[in-house]
Amino acid sequence: KAGVTQTPRYLIKTRGQQVTLSCSPISGHRSVSWYQQTPGQGLQFLFEYFSETQRNKGNFPGRFSGRQFSNSRSEMNVSTLELGDSALYLCASSHGTSLTDTQYFGPGTRLTVL
Amino acid sequence: EDQVTQSPEALRLQEGESSSLNCSYTVSGLRGLFWYRQDPGKGPEFLFTLYSAGEEKEKERLKATLTKKESFLHITAPKPEDSATYLCAVRTGGTSYGKLTFGQGTILTVHP
């Protein structure tokens, strides 16, 4: 079974630009969660989508948004980029039908904001 | 607010020198405690899920245990390839769909 895939793997943007990251979950998984990982804050939860609906959201500004498509693929968008948005962005997929589901992570997208 | 604290922040071992990593948590309504391994530049790789106090799981040189306040990841006779950052995360009840709360991780280095 193919794992979680994320594209692109690396991105370099400048302040004020916007960016869209993509995540394809494991086949059969309907839940996609997004996380931001930085050396100072570690892994922090951004939001979760299940069957095209956002079910949960972390404490991030409205510049961070996402969506999920009918095939469970998900995208996240960051508008008006700031230097502090430089991070590894990880998505994780799971069945999403139980609070005890295991999440499986993709390789991440490394975003650098100059 | 859910809190997860891992210790030590970094651990250096000689090959074959067994040790333990600690993950202490303060949460309301634990639904699961997860251990992941993360290599530099890669996404976390799932290791174990523990659901209730007293539960233990093993995989090769790793053994995870859970009490009501903490979890331990025991590494027996580690090898250099076990070098990685080990992350602990919790899932709680309520409206925590899709959300794992992570500790800061323990960076493990195993010298040959």
mmCIF file with all atom_site columns, C-alpha atoms in Angstrom:
data_model
loop_
_atom_site.group_PDB
_atom_site.id
_atom_site.type_symbol
_atom_site.label_atom_id
_atom_site.label_alt_id
_atom_site.label_comp_id
_atom_site.label_asym_id
_atom_site.label_entity_id
_atom_site.label_seq_id
_atom_site.pdbx_PDB_ins_code
_atom_site.Cartn_x
_atom_site.Cartn_y
_atom_site.Cartn_z
_atom_site.occupancy
_atom_site.B_iso_or_equiv
_atom_site.pdbx_formal_charge
_atom_site.auth_seq_id
_atom_site.auth_comp_id
_atom_site.auth_asym_id
_atom_site.auth_atom_id
_atom_site.pdbx_PDB_model_num
ATOM 1   C CA . LYS A 1 1   ? 0.000   0.000  0.000  1.00 0.00 ? 1   LYS A CA 1
ATOM 2   C CA . ALA A 1 2   ? 1.400   3.377  -0.962 1.00 0.00 ? 2   ALA A CA 1
ATOM 3   C CA . GLY A 1 3   ? 2.091   5.770  1.868  1.00 0.00 ? 3   GLY A CA 1
ATOM 4   C CA . VAL A 1 4   ? 1.120   9.390  2.329  1.00 0.00 ? 4   VAL A CA 1
ATOM 5   C CA . THR A 1 5   ? 2.570   11.632 -0.362 1.00 0.00 ? 5   THR A CA 1
ATOM 6   C CA . GLN A 1 6   ? 3.148   15.374 -0.229 1.00 0.00 ? 6   GLN A CA 1
ATOM 7   C CA . THR A 1 7   ? 4.039   17.813 -2.982 1.00 0.00 ? 7   THR A CA 1
ATOM 8   C CA . PRO A 1 8   ? 6.134   19.741 -3.449 1.00 0.00 ? 8   PRO A CA 1
ATOM 9   C CA . ARG A 1 9   ? 8.897   18.576 -1.156 1.00 0.00 ? 9   ARG A CA 1
ATOM 10  C CA . TYR A 1 10  ? 10.646  21.943 -1.059 1.00 0.00 ? 10  TYR A CA 1
ATOM 11  C CA . LEU A 1 11  ? 9.451   25.498 -1.600 1.00 0.00 ? 11  LEU A CA 1
ATOM 12  C CA . ILE A 1 12  ? 11.110  28.878 -1.397 1.00 0.00 ? 12  ILE A CA 1
ATOM 13  C CA . LYS A 1 13  ? 8.855   31.935 -1.258 1.00 0.00 ? 13  LYS A CA 1
ATOM 14  C CA . THR A 1 14  ? 9.194   35.584 -0.312 1.00 0.00 ? 14  THR A CA 1
ATOM 15  C CA . ARG A 1 15  ? 7.261   37.501 2.311  1.00 0.00 ? 15  ARG A CA 1
ATOM 16  C CA . GLY A 1 16  ? 3.771   38.485 1.256  1.00 0.00 ? 16  GLY A CA 1
ATOM 17  C CA . GLN A 1 17  ? 3.353   35.678 -1.256 1.00 0.00 ? 17  GLN A CA 1
ATOM 18  C CA . GLN A 1 18  ? 0.943   32.809 -0.859 1.00 0.00 ? 18  GLN A CA 1
ATOM 19  C CA . VAL A 1 19  ? 1.573   29.076 -1.135 1.00 0.00 ? 19  VAL A CA 1
ATOM 20  C CA . THR A 1 20  ? -0.454  25.907 -1.653 1.00 0.00 ? 20  THR A CA 1
ATOM 21  C CA . LEU A 1 21  ? 0.697   22.512 -0.416 1.00 0.00 ? 21  LEU A CA 1
ATOM 22  C CA . SER A 1 22  ? -0.818  19.187 -1.419 1.00 0.00 ? 22  SER A CA 1
ATOM 23  C CA . CYS A 1 23  ? -1.313  15.896 0.403  1.00 0.00 ? 23  CYS A CA 1
ATOM 24  C CA . SER A 1 24  ? -2.528  12.524 -0.903 1.00 0.00 ? 24  SER A CA 1
ATOM 25  C CA . PRO A 1 25  ? -3.574  10.149 1.891  1.00 0.00 ? 25  PRO A CA 1
ATOM 26  C CA . ILE A 1 26  ? -3.204  6.392  2.095  1.00 0.00 ? 26  ILE A CA 1
ATOM 27  C CA . SER A 1 27  ? -5.834  4.685  -0.011 1.00 0.00 ? 27  SER A CA 1
ATOM 28  C CA . GLY A 1 28  ? -9.013  4.190  2.023  1.00 0.00 ? 28  GLY A CA 1
ATOM 29  C CA . HIS A 1 29  ? -8.183  6.876  4.573  1.00 0.00 ? 29  HIS A CA 1
ATOM 30  C CA . ARG A 1 30  ? -10.727 9.674  4.790  1.00 0.00 ? 30  ARG A CA 1
ATOM 31  C CA . SER A 1 31  ? -9.081  11.900 7.394  1.00 0.00 ? 31  SER A CA 1
ATOM 32  C CA . VAL A 1 32  ? -6.199  14.258 6.714  1.00 0.00 ? 32  VAL A CA 1
ATOM 33  C CA . SER A 1 33  ? -4.534  16.300 9.455  1.00 0.00 ? 33  SER A CA 1
ATOM 34  C CA . TRP A 1 34  ? -1.961  19.029 8.928  1.00 0.00 ? 34  TRP A CA 1
ATOM 35  C CA . TYR A 1 35  ? 0.876   19.975 11.269 1.00 0.00 ? 35  TYR A CA 1
ATOM 36  C CA . GLN A 1 36  ? 3.582   22.626 11.344 1.00 0.00 ? 36  GLN A CA 1
ATOM 37  C CA . GLN A 1 37  ? 6.981   21.582 12.686 1.00 0.00 ? 37  GLN A CA 1
ATOM 38  C CA . THR A 1 38  ? 9.595   24.130 13.771 1.00 0.00 ? 38  THR A CA 1
ATOM 39  C CA . PRO A 1 39  ? 12.702  23.745 15.974 1.00 0.00 ? 39  PRO A CA 1
ATOM 40  C CA . GLY A 1 40  ? 11.258  26.068 18.606 1.00 0.00 ? 40  GLY A CA 1
ATOM 41  C CA . GLN A 1 41  ? 7.628   24.926 18.785 1.00 0.00 ? 41  GLN A CA 1
ATOM 42  C CA . GLY A 1 42  ? 7.884   21.327 17.682 1.00 0.00 ? 42  GLY A CA 1
ATOM 43  C CA . LEU A 1 43  ? 4.880   19.732 15.979 1.00 0.00 ? 43  LEU A CA 1
ATOM 44  C CA . GLN A 1 44  ? 1.721   21.816 16.192 1.00 0.00 ? 44  GLN A CA 1
ATOM 45  C CA . PHE A 1 45  ? -1.715  20.872 14.898 1.00 0.00 ? 45  PHE A CA 1
ATOM 46  C CA . LEU A 1 46  ? -3.160  23.084 12.173 1.00 0.00 ? 46  LEU A CA 1
ATOM 47  C CA . PHE A 1 47  ? -6.455  21.450 11.173 1.00 0.00 ? 47  PHE A CA 1
ATOM 48  C CA . GLU A 1 48  ? -8.163  18.207 10.237 1.00 0.00 ? 48  GLU A CA 1
ATOM 49  C CA . TYR A 1 49  ? -10.490 17.335 7.386  1.00 0.00 ? 49  TYR A CA 1
ATOM 50  C CA . PHE A 1 50  ? -12.811 14.361 7.075  1.00 0.00 ? 50  PHE A CA 1
ATOM 51  C CA . SER A 1 51  ? -15.120 13.744 4.127  1.00 0.00 ? 51  SER A CA 1
ATOM 52  C CA . GLU A 1 52  ? -14.495 17.267 2.802  1.00 0.00 ? 52  GLU A CA 1
ATOM 53  C CA . THR A 1 53  ? -15.413 18.910 6.129  1.00 0.00 ? 53  THR A CA 1
ATOM 54  C CA . GLN A 1 54  ? -13.120 20.608 8.596  1.00 0.00 ? 54  GLN A CA 1
ATOM 55  C CA . ARG A 1 55  ? -13.739 18.904 11.933 1.00 0.00 ? 55  ARG A CA 1
ATOM 56  C CA . ASN A 1 56  ? -11.031 20.474 14.031 1.00 0.00 ? 56  ASN A CA 1
ATOM 57  C CA . LYS A 1 57  ? -8.765  23.487 13.968 1.00 0.00 ? 57  LYS A CA 1
ATOM 58  C CA . GLY A 1 58  ? -5.672  24.485 15.922 1.00 0.00 ? 58  GLY A CA 1
ATOM 59  C CA . ASN A 1 59  ? -4.598  27.920 17.145 1.00 0.00 ? 59  ASN A CA 1
ATOM 60  C CA . PHE A 1 60  ? -3.255  29.394 13.944 1.00 0.00 ? 60  PHE A CA 1
ATOM 61  C CA . PRO A 1 61  ? -4.249  32.665 12.245 1.00 0.00 ? 61  PRO A CA 1
ATOM 62  C CA . GLY A 1 62  ? -6.787  32.751 9.448  1.00 0.00 ? 62  GLY A CA 1
ATOM 63  C CA . ARG A 1 63  ? -3.953  33.037 6.896  1.00 0.00 ? 63  ARG A CA 1
ATOM 64  C CA . PHE A 1 64  ? -3.730  29.264 7.211  1.00 0.00 ? 64  PHE A CA 1
ATOM 65  C CA . SER A 1 65  ? -6.573  27.470 5.475  1.00 0.00 ? 65  SER A CA 1
ATOM 66  C CA . GLY A 1 66  ? -7.251  24.126 3.913  1.00 0.00 ? 66  GLY A CA 1
ATOM 67  C CA . ARG A 1 67  ? -9.688  22.022 1.994  1.00 0.00 ? 67  ARG A CA 1
ATOM 68  C CA . GLN A 1 68  ? -10.337 18.417 1.128  1.00 0.00 ? 68  GLN A CA 1
ATOM 69  C CA . PHE A 1 69  ? -11.580 16.949 -2.103 1.00 0.00 ? 69  PHE A CA 1
ATOM 70  C CA . SER A 1 70  ? -13.987 14.077 -2.717 1.00 0.00 ? 70  SER A CA 1
ATOM 71  C CA . ASN A 1 71  ? -11.057 11.675 -3.288 1.00 0.00 ? 71  ASN A CA 1
ATOM 72  C CA . SER A 1 72  ? -9.730  12.630 0.210  1.00 0.00 ? 72  SER A CA 1
ATOM 73  C CA . ARG A 1 73  ? -6.751  14.528 -1.175 1.00 0.00 ? 73  ARG A CA 1
ATOM 74  C CA . SER A 1 74  ? -6.154  17.715 0.760  1.00 0.00 ? 74  SER A CA 1
ATOM 75  C CA . GLU A 1 75  ? -4.533  21.057 0.202  1.00 0.00 ? 75  GLU A CA 1
ATOM 76  C CA . MET A 1 76  ? -3.455  23.712 2.628  1.00 0.00 ? 76  MET A CA 1
ATOM 77  C CA . ASN A 1 77  ? -2.916  27.336 1.747  1.00 0.00 ? 77  ASN A CA 1
ATOM 78  C CA . VAL A 1 78  ? -0.939  30.009 3.516  1.00 0.00 ? 78  VAL A CA 1
ATOM 79  C CA . SER A 1 79  ? -1.571  33.583 2.401  1.00 0.00 ? 79  SER A CA 1
ATOM 80  C CA . THR A 1 80  ? 0.554   36.678 3.017  1.00 0.00 ? 80  THR A CA 1
ATOM 81  C CA . LEU A 1 81  ? 3.592   34.660 4.046  1.00 0.00 ? 81  LEU A CA 1
ATOM 82  C CA . GLU A 1 82  ? 5.698   35.802 6.993  1.00 0.00 ? 82  GLU A CA 1
ATOM 83  C CA . LEU A 1 83  ? 9.273   34.855 7.861  1.00 0.00 ? 83  LEU A CA 1
ATOM 84  C CA . GLY A 1 84  ? 7.959   32.875 10.833 1.00 0.00 ? 84  GLY A CA 1
ATOM 85  C CA . ASP A 1 85  ? 6.017   30.582 8.504  1.00 0.00 ? 85  ASP A CA 1
ATOM 86  C CA . SER A 1 86  ? 9.260   28.866 7.503  1.00 0.00 ? 86  SER A CA 1
ATOM 87  C CA . ALA A 1 87  ? 8.790   25.301 8.682  1.00 0.00 ? 87  ALA A CA 1
ATOM 88  C CA . LEU A 1 88  ? 8.298   21.678 7.753  1.00 0.00 ? 88  LEU A CA 1
ATOM 89  C CA . TYR A 1 89  ? 4.615   21.139 6.969  1.00 0.00 ? 89  TYR A CA 1
ATOM 90  C CA . LEU A 1 90  ? 3.440   17.594 7.571  1.00 0.00 ? 90  LEU A CA 1
ATOM 91  C CA . CYS A 1 91  ? 0.218   15.919 6.707  1.00 0.00 ? 91  CYS A CA 1
ATOM 92  C CA . ALA A 1 92  ? -1.028  12.714 8.257  1.00 0.00 ? 92  ALA A CA 1
ATOM 93  C CA . SER A 1 93  ? -3.824  10.413 7.193  1.00 0.00 ? 93  SER A CA 1
ATOM 94  C CA . SER A 1 94  ? -6.026  8.010  9.113  1.00 0.00 ? 94  SER A CA 1
ATOM 95  C CA . HIS A 1 95  ? -9.376  6.260  8.750  1.00 0.00 ? 95  HIS A CA 1
ATOM 96  C CA . GLY A 1 96  ? -10.865 9.060  10.840 1.00 0.00 ? 96  GLY A CA 1
ATOM 97  C CA . THR A 1 97  ? -13.737 7.015  12.242 1.00 0.00 ? 97  THR A CA 1
ATOM 98  C CA . SER A 1 98  ? -12.362 6.610  15.767 1.00 0.00 ? 98  SER A CA 1
ATOM 99  C CA . LEU A 1 99  ? -10.503 8.816  18.224 1.00 0.00 ? 99  LEU A CA 1
ATOM 100 C CA . THR A 1 100 ? -8.016  5.971  18.632 1.00 0.00 ? 100 THR A CA 1
ATOM 101 C CA . ASP A 1 101 ? -7.077  5.863  14.930 1.00 0.00 ? 101 ASP A CA 1
ATOM 102 C CA . THR A 1 102 ? -3.378  5.841  14.137 1.00 0.00 ? 102 THR A CA 1
ATOM 103 C CA . GLN A 1 103 ? -2.101  8.710  11.994 1.00 0.00 ? 103 GLN A CA 1
ATOM 104 C CA . TYR A 1 104 ? 0.487   8.006  9.312  1.00 0.00 ? 104 TYR A CA 1
ATOM 105 C CA . PHE A 1 105 ? 2.669   10.883 8.224  1.00 0.00 ? 105 PHE A CA 1
ATOM 106 C CA . GLY A 1 106 ? 3.969   11.966 4.863  1.00 0.00 ? 106 GLY A CA 1
ATOM 107 C CA . PRO A 1 107 ? 7.535   13.133 4.207  1.00 0.00 ? 107 PRO A CA 1
ATOM 108 C CA . GLY A 1 108 ? 6.618   16.797 4.591  1.00 0.00 ? 108 GLY A CA 1
ATOM 109 C CA . THR A 1 109 ? 7.030   19.978 2.567  1.00 0.00 ? 109 THR A CA 1
ATOM 110 C CA . ARG A 1 110 ? 9.931   22.192 3.612  1.00 0.00 ? 110 ARG A CA 1
ATOM 111 C CA . LEU A 1 111 ? 8.831   25.828 3.208  1.00 0.00 ? 111 LEU A CA 1
ATOM 112 C CA . THR A 1 112 ? 11.414  28.595 3.375  1.00 0.00 ? 112 THR A CA 1
ATOM 113 C CA . VAL A 1 113 ? 10.190  32.199 3.442  1.00 0.00 ? 113 VAL A CA 1
ATOM 114 C CA . LEU A 1 114 ? 12.766  34.855 2.519  1.00 0.00 ? 114 LEU A CA 1
ATOM 115 C CA . GLU B 2 1   ? -4.880  22.268 28.201 1.00 0.00 ? 1   GLU B CA 1
ATOM 116 C CA . ASP B 2 2   ? -3.202  18.986 27.268 1.00 0.00 ? 2   ASP B CA 1
ATOM 117 C CA . GLN B 2 3   ? 0.537   18.879 28.005 1.00 0.00 ? 3   GLN B CA 1
ATOM 118 C CA . VAL B 2 4   ? 3.177   16.362 26.989 1.00 0.00 ? 4   VAL B CA 1
ATOM 119 C CA . THR B 2 5   ? 6.747   16.536 28.297 1.00 0.00 ? 5   THR B CA 1
ATOM 120 C CA . GLN B 2 6   ? 9.568   14.313 27.102 1.00 0.00 ? 6   GLN B CA 1
ATOM 121 C CA . SER B 2 7   ? 12.867  13.709 28.830 1.00 0.00 ? 7   SER B CA 1
ATOM 122 C CA . PRO B 2 8   ? 15.726  13.798 28.381 1.00 0.00 ? 8   PRO B CA 1
ATOM 123 C CA . GLU B 2 9   ? 15.945  16.287 25.500 1.00 0.00 ? 9   GLU B CA 1
ATOM 124 C CA . ALA B 2 10  ? 18.971  14.415 24.161 1.00 0.00 ? 10  ALA B CA 1
ATOM 125 C CA . LEU B 2 11  ? 20.518  11.064 24.973 1.00 0.00 ? 11  LEU B CA 1
ATOM 126 C CA . ARG B 2 12  ? 23.849  9.708  23.811 1.00 0.00 ? 12  ARG B CA 1
ATOM 127 C CA . LEU B 2 13  ? 24.450  5.965  24.174 1.00 0.00 ? 13  LEU B CA 1
ATOM 128 C CA . GLN B 2 14  ? 27.145  3.526  23.220 1.00 0.00 ? 14  GLN B CA 1
ATOM 129 C CA . GLU B 2 15  ? 26.059  0.652  21.015 1.00 0.00 ? 15  GLU B CA 1
ATOM 130 C CA . GLY B 2 16  ? 24.611  -2.050 23.273 1.00 0.00 ? 16  GLY B CA 1
ATOM 131 C CA . GLU B 2 17  ? 23.959  0.333  26.195 1.00 0.00 ? 17  GLU B CA 1
ATOM 132 C CA . SER B 2 18  ? 20.253  -0.009 27.093 1.00 0.00 ? 18  SER B CA 1
ATOM 133 C CA . SER B 2 19  ? 18.238  2.960  28.352 1.00 0.00 ? 19  SER B CA 1
ATOM 134 C CA . SER B 2 20  ? 14.755  4.489  28.582 1.00 0.00 ? 20  SER B CA 1
ATOM 135 C CA . LEU B 2 21  ? 13.028  7.592  27.266 1.00 0.00 ? 21  LEU B CA 1
ATOM 136 C CA . ASN B 2 22  ? 10.254  9.206  29.279 1.00 0.00 ? 22  ASN B CA 1
ATOM 137 C CA . CYS B 2 23  ? 7.002   10.837 28.198 1.00 0.00 ? 23  CYS B CA 1
ATOM 138 C CA . SER B 2 24  ? 4.853   12.380 30.931 1.00 0.00 ? 24  SER B CA 1
ATOM 139 C CA . TYR B 2 25  ? 1.409   13.755 30.149 1.00 0.00 ? 25  TYR B CA 1
ATOM 140 C CA . THR B 2 26  ? -1.327  15.850 31.707 1.00 0.00 ? 26  THR B CA 1
ATOM 141 C CA . VAL B 2 27  ? -4.531  15.407 29.757 1.00 0.00 ? 27  VAL B CA 1
ATOM 142 C CA . SER B 2 28  ? -8.226  14.964 30.295 1.00 0.00 ? 28  SER B CA 1
ATOM 143 C CA . GLY B 2 29  ? -9.569  11.732 28.909 1.00 0.00 ? 29  GLY B CA 1
ATOM 144 C CA . LEU B 2 30  ? -6.638  9.959  27.288 1.00 0.00 ? 30  LEU B CA 1
ATOM 145 C CA . ARG B 2 31  ? -7.746  8.015  24.217 1.00 0.00 ? 31  ARG B CA 1
ATOM 146 C CA . GLY B 2 32  ? -4.327  6.910  23.082 1.00 0.00 ? 32  GLY B CA 1
ATOM 147 C CA . LEU B 2 33  ? -0.604  7.543  23.459 1.00 0.00 ? 33  LEU B CA 1
ATOM 148 C CA . PHE B 2 34  ? 1.490   7.263  20.328 1.00 0.00 ? 34  PHE B CA 1
ATOM 149 C CA . TRP B 2 35  ? 5.225   6.851  19.795 1.00 0.00 ? 35  TRP B CA 1
ATOM 150 C CA . TYR B 2 36  ? 6.862   7.924  16.556 1.00 0.00 ? 36  TYR B CA 1
ATOM 151 C CA . ARG B 2 37  ? 10.414  7.939  15.282 1.00 0.00 ? 37  ARG B CA 1
ATOM 152 C CA . GLN B 2 38  ? 11.608  10.785 13.061 1.00 0.00 ? 38  GLN B CA 1
ATOM 153 C CA . ASP B 2 39  ? 14.791  10.828 11.013 1.00 0.00 ? 39  ASP B CA 1
ATOM 154 C CA . PRO B 2 40  ? 16.253  14.179 9.882  1.00 0.00 ? 40  PRO B CA 1
ATOM 155 C CA . GLY B 2 41  ? 14.326  15.711 6.997  1.00 0.00 ? 41  GLY B CA 1
ATOM 156 C CA . LYS B 2 42  ? 11.620  13.024 7.070  1.00 0.00 ? 42  LYS B CA 1
ATOM 157 C CA . GLY B 2 43  ? 8.131   12.655 8.437  1.00 0.00 ? 43  GLY B CA 1
ATOM 158 C CA . PRO B 2 44  ? 7.456   10.807 11.704 1.00 0.00 ? 44  PRO B CA 1
ATOM 159 C CA . GLU B 2 45  ? 7.284   7.027  11.397 1.00 0.00 ? 45  GLU B CA 1
ATOM 160 C CA . PHE B 2 46  ? 4.692   5.252  13.540 1.00 0.00 ? 46  PHE B CA 1
ATOM 161 C CA . LEU B 2 47  ? 6.006   2.871  16.207 1.00 0.00 ? 47  LEU B CA 1
ATOM 162 C CA . PHE B 2 48  ? 3.355   2.099  18.844 1.00 0.00 ? 48  PHE B CA 1
ATOM 163 C CA . THR B 2 49  ? -0.067  2.983  20.183 1.00 0.00 ? 49  THR B CA 1
ATOM 164 C CA . LEU B 2 50  ? -0.918  2.413  23.861 1.00 0.00 ? 50  LEU B CA 1
ATOM 165 C CA . TYR B 2 51  ? -4.471  2.789  25.098 1.00 0.00 ? 51  TYR B CA 1
ATOM 166 C CA . SER B 2 52  ? -4.618  1.980  28.805 1.00 0.00 ? 52  SER B CA 1
ATOM 167 C CA . ALA B 2 53  ? -2.417  1.909  31.898 1.00 0.00 ? 53  ALA B CA 1
ATOM 168 C CA . GLY B 2 54  ? -0.467  -1.321 32.208 1.00 0.00 ? 54  GLY B CA 1
ATOM 169 C CA . GLU B 2 55  ? -0.320  -1.922 28.478 1.00 0.00 ? 55  GLU B CA 1
ATOM 170 C CA . GLU B 2 56  ? 3.021   -2.882 26.903 1.00 0.00 ? 56  GLU B CA 1
ATOM 171 C CA . LYS B 2 57  ? 4.079   -3.295 23.269 1.00 0.00 ? 57  LYS B CA 1
ATOM 172 C CA . GLU B 2 58  ? 7.338   -4.506 21.748 1.00 0.00 ? 58  GLU B CA 1
ATOM 173 C CA . LYS B 2 59  ? 9.010   -4.230 18.390 1.00 0.00 ? 59  LYS B CA 1
ATOM 174 C CA . GLU B 2 60  ? 12.552  -5.461 17.852 1.00 0.00 ? 60  GLU B CA 1
ATOM 175 C CA . ARG B 2 61  ? 14.748  -3.577 20.357 1.00 0.00 ? 61  ARG B CA 1
ATOM 176 C CA . LEU B 2 62  ? 11.952  -1.236 21.474 1.00 0.00 ? 62  LEU B CA 1
ATOM 177 C CA . LYS B 2 63  ? 9.386   -1.707 24.220 1.00 0.00 ? 63  LYS B CA 1
ATOM 178 C CA . ALA B 2 64  ? 6.762   0.862  25.154 1.00 0.00 ? 64  ALA B CA 1
ATOM 179 C CA . THR B 2 65  ? 4.891   0.912  28.462 1.00 0.00 ? 65  THR B CA 1
ATOM 180 C CA . LEU B 2 66  ? 2.102   3.098  29.823 1.00 0.00 ? 66  LEU B CA 1
ATOM 181 C CA . THR B 2 67  ? 1.034   4.218  33.298 1.00 0.00 ? 67  THR B CA 1
ATOM 182 C CA . LYS B 2 68  ? -1.661  6.720  34.280 1.00 0.00 ? 68  LYS B CA 1
ATOM 183 C CA . LYS B 2 69  ? 0.811   9.611  34.141 1.00 0.00 ? 69  LYS B CA 1
ATOM 184 C CA . GLU B 2 70  ? 3.645   8.606  31.831 1.00 0.00 ? 70  GLU B CA 1
ATOM 185 C CA . SER B 2 71  ? 4.983   6.302  29.179 1.00 0.00 ? 71  SER B CA 1
ATOM 186 C CA . PHE B 2 72  ? 8.435   4.841  28.756 1.00 0.00 ? 72  PHE B CA 1
ATOM 187 C CA . LEU B 2 73  ? 10.193  3.754  25.600 1.00 0.00 ? 73  LEU B CA 1
ATOM 188 C CA . HIS B 2 74  ? 12.831  1.192  26.539 1.00 0.00 ? 74  HIS B CA 1
ATOM 189 C CA . ILE B 2 75  ? 15.646  0.587  24.081 1.00 0.00 ? 75  ILE B CA 1
ATOM 190 C CA . THR B 2 76  ? 17.522  -2.665 24.578 1.00 0.00 ? 76  THR B CA 1
ATOM 191 C CA . ALA B 2 77  ? 21.041  -3.077 23.154 1.00 0.00 ? 77  ALA B CA 1
ATOM 192 C CA . PRO B 2 78  ? 20.650  -0.162 20.721 1.00 0.00 ? 78  PRO B CA 1
ATOM 193 C CA . LYS B 2 79  ? 22.443  0.016  17.386 1.00 0.00 ? 79  LYS B CA 1
ATOM 194 C CA . PRO B 2 80  ? 23.631  3.115  15.503 1.00 0.00 ? 80  PRO B CA 1
ATOM 195 C CA . GLU B 2 81  ? 20.627  2.818  13.170 1.00 0.00 ? 81  GLU B CA 1
ATOM 196 C CA . ASP B 2 82  ? 18.357  3.495  16.158 1.00 0.00 ? 82  ASP B CA 1
ATOM 197 C CA . SER B 2 83  ? 19.664  7.070  16.186 1.00 0.00 ? 83  SER B CA 1
ATOM 198 C CA . ALA B 2 84  ? 16.699  9.385  15.565 1.00 0.00 ? 84  ALA B CA 1
ATOM 199 C CA . THR B 2 85  ? 14.311  11.745 17.318 1.00 0.00 ? 85  THR B CA 1
ATOM 200 C CA . TYR B 2 86  ? 11.630  9.875  19.243 1.00 0.00 ? 86  TYR B CA 1
ATOM 201 C CA . LEU B 2 87  ? 8.315   11.667 19.577 1.00 0.00 ? 87  LEU B CA 1
ATOM 202 C CA . CYS B 2 88  ? 5.487   10.983 21.967 1.00 0.00 ? 88  CYS B CA 1
ATOM 203 C CA . ALA B 2 89  ? 1.954   12.220 21.273 1.00 0.00 ? 89  ALA B CA 1
ATOM 204 C CA . VAL B 2 90  ? -1.467  11.951 22.918 1.00 0.00 ? 90  VAL B CA 1
ATOM 205 C CA . ARG B 2 91  ? -5.013  11.892 21.622 1.00 0.00 ? 91  ARG B CA 1
ATOM 206 C CA . THR B 2 92  ? -7.736  12.933 24.016 1.00 0.00 ? 92  THR B CA 1
ATOM 207 C CA . GLY B 2 93  ? -11.517 12.737 24.012 1.00 0.00 ? 93  GLY B CA 1
ATOM 208 C CA . GLY B 2 94  ? -14.043 15.418 23.310 1.00 0.00 ? 94  GLY B CA 1
ATOM 209 C CA . THR B 2 95  ? -13.675 17.236 20.003 1.00 0.00 ? 95  THR B CA 1
ATOM 210 C CA . SER B 2 96  ? -10.078 16.280 19.343 1.00 0.00 ? 96  SER B CA 1
ATOM 211 C CA . TYR B 2 97  ? -10.677 14.657 15.994 1.00 0.00 ? 97  TYR B CA 1
ATOM 212 C CA . GLY B 2 98  ? -7.488  14.436 14.020 1.00 0.00 ? 98  GLY B CA 1
ATOM 213 C CA . LYS B 2 99  ? -5.435  16.229 16.646 1.00 0.00 ? 99  LYS B CA 1
ATOM 214 C CA . LEU B 2 100 ? -2.350  14.784 18.264 1.00 0.00 ? 100 LEU B CA 1
ATOM 215 C CA . THR B 2 101 ? -0.554  16.809 20.935 1.00 0.00 ? 101 THR B CA 1
ATOM 216 C CA . PHE B 2 102 ? 3.175   16.168 20.720 1.00 0.00 ? 102 PHE B CA 1
ATOM 217 C CA . GLY B 2 103 ? 6.056   16.423 23.129 1.00 0.00 ? 103 GLY B CA 1
ATOM 218 C CA . GLN B 2 104 ? 9.256   18.138 22.044 1.00 0.00 ? 104 GLN B CA 1
ATOM 219 C CA . GLY B 2 105 ? 10.981  14.828 21.396 1.00 0.00 ? 105 GLY B CA 1
ATOM 220 C CA . THR B 2 106 ? 14.142  13.076 22.574 1.00 0.00 ? 106 THR B CA 1
ATOM 221 C CA . ILE B 2 107 ? 17.128  13.114 20.229 1.00 0.00 ? 107 ILE B CA 1
ATOM 222 C CA . LEU B 2 108 ? 18.828  9.730  20.535 1.00 0.00 ? 108 LEU B CA 1
ATOM 223 C CA . THR B 2 109 ? 22.374  9.218  19.278 1.00 0.00 ? 109 THR B CA 1
ATOM 224 C CA . VAL B 2 110 ? 23.915  5.747  19.400 1.00 0.00 ? 110 VAL B CA 1
ATOM 225 C CA . HIS B 2 111 ? 27.665  5.599  18.893 1.00 0.00 ? 111 HIS B CA 1
ATOM 226 C CA . PRO B 2 112 ? 29.321  2.442  17.491 1.00 0.00 ? 112 PRO B CA 1
#
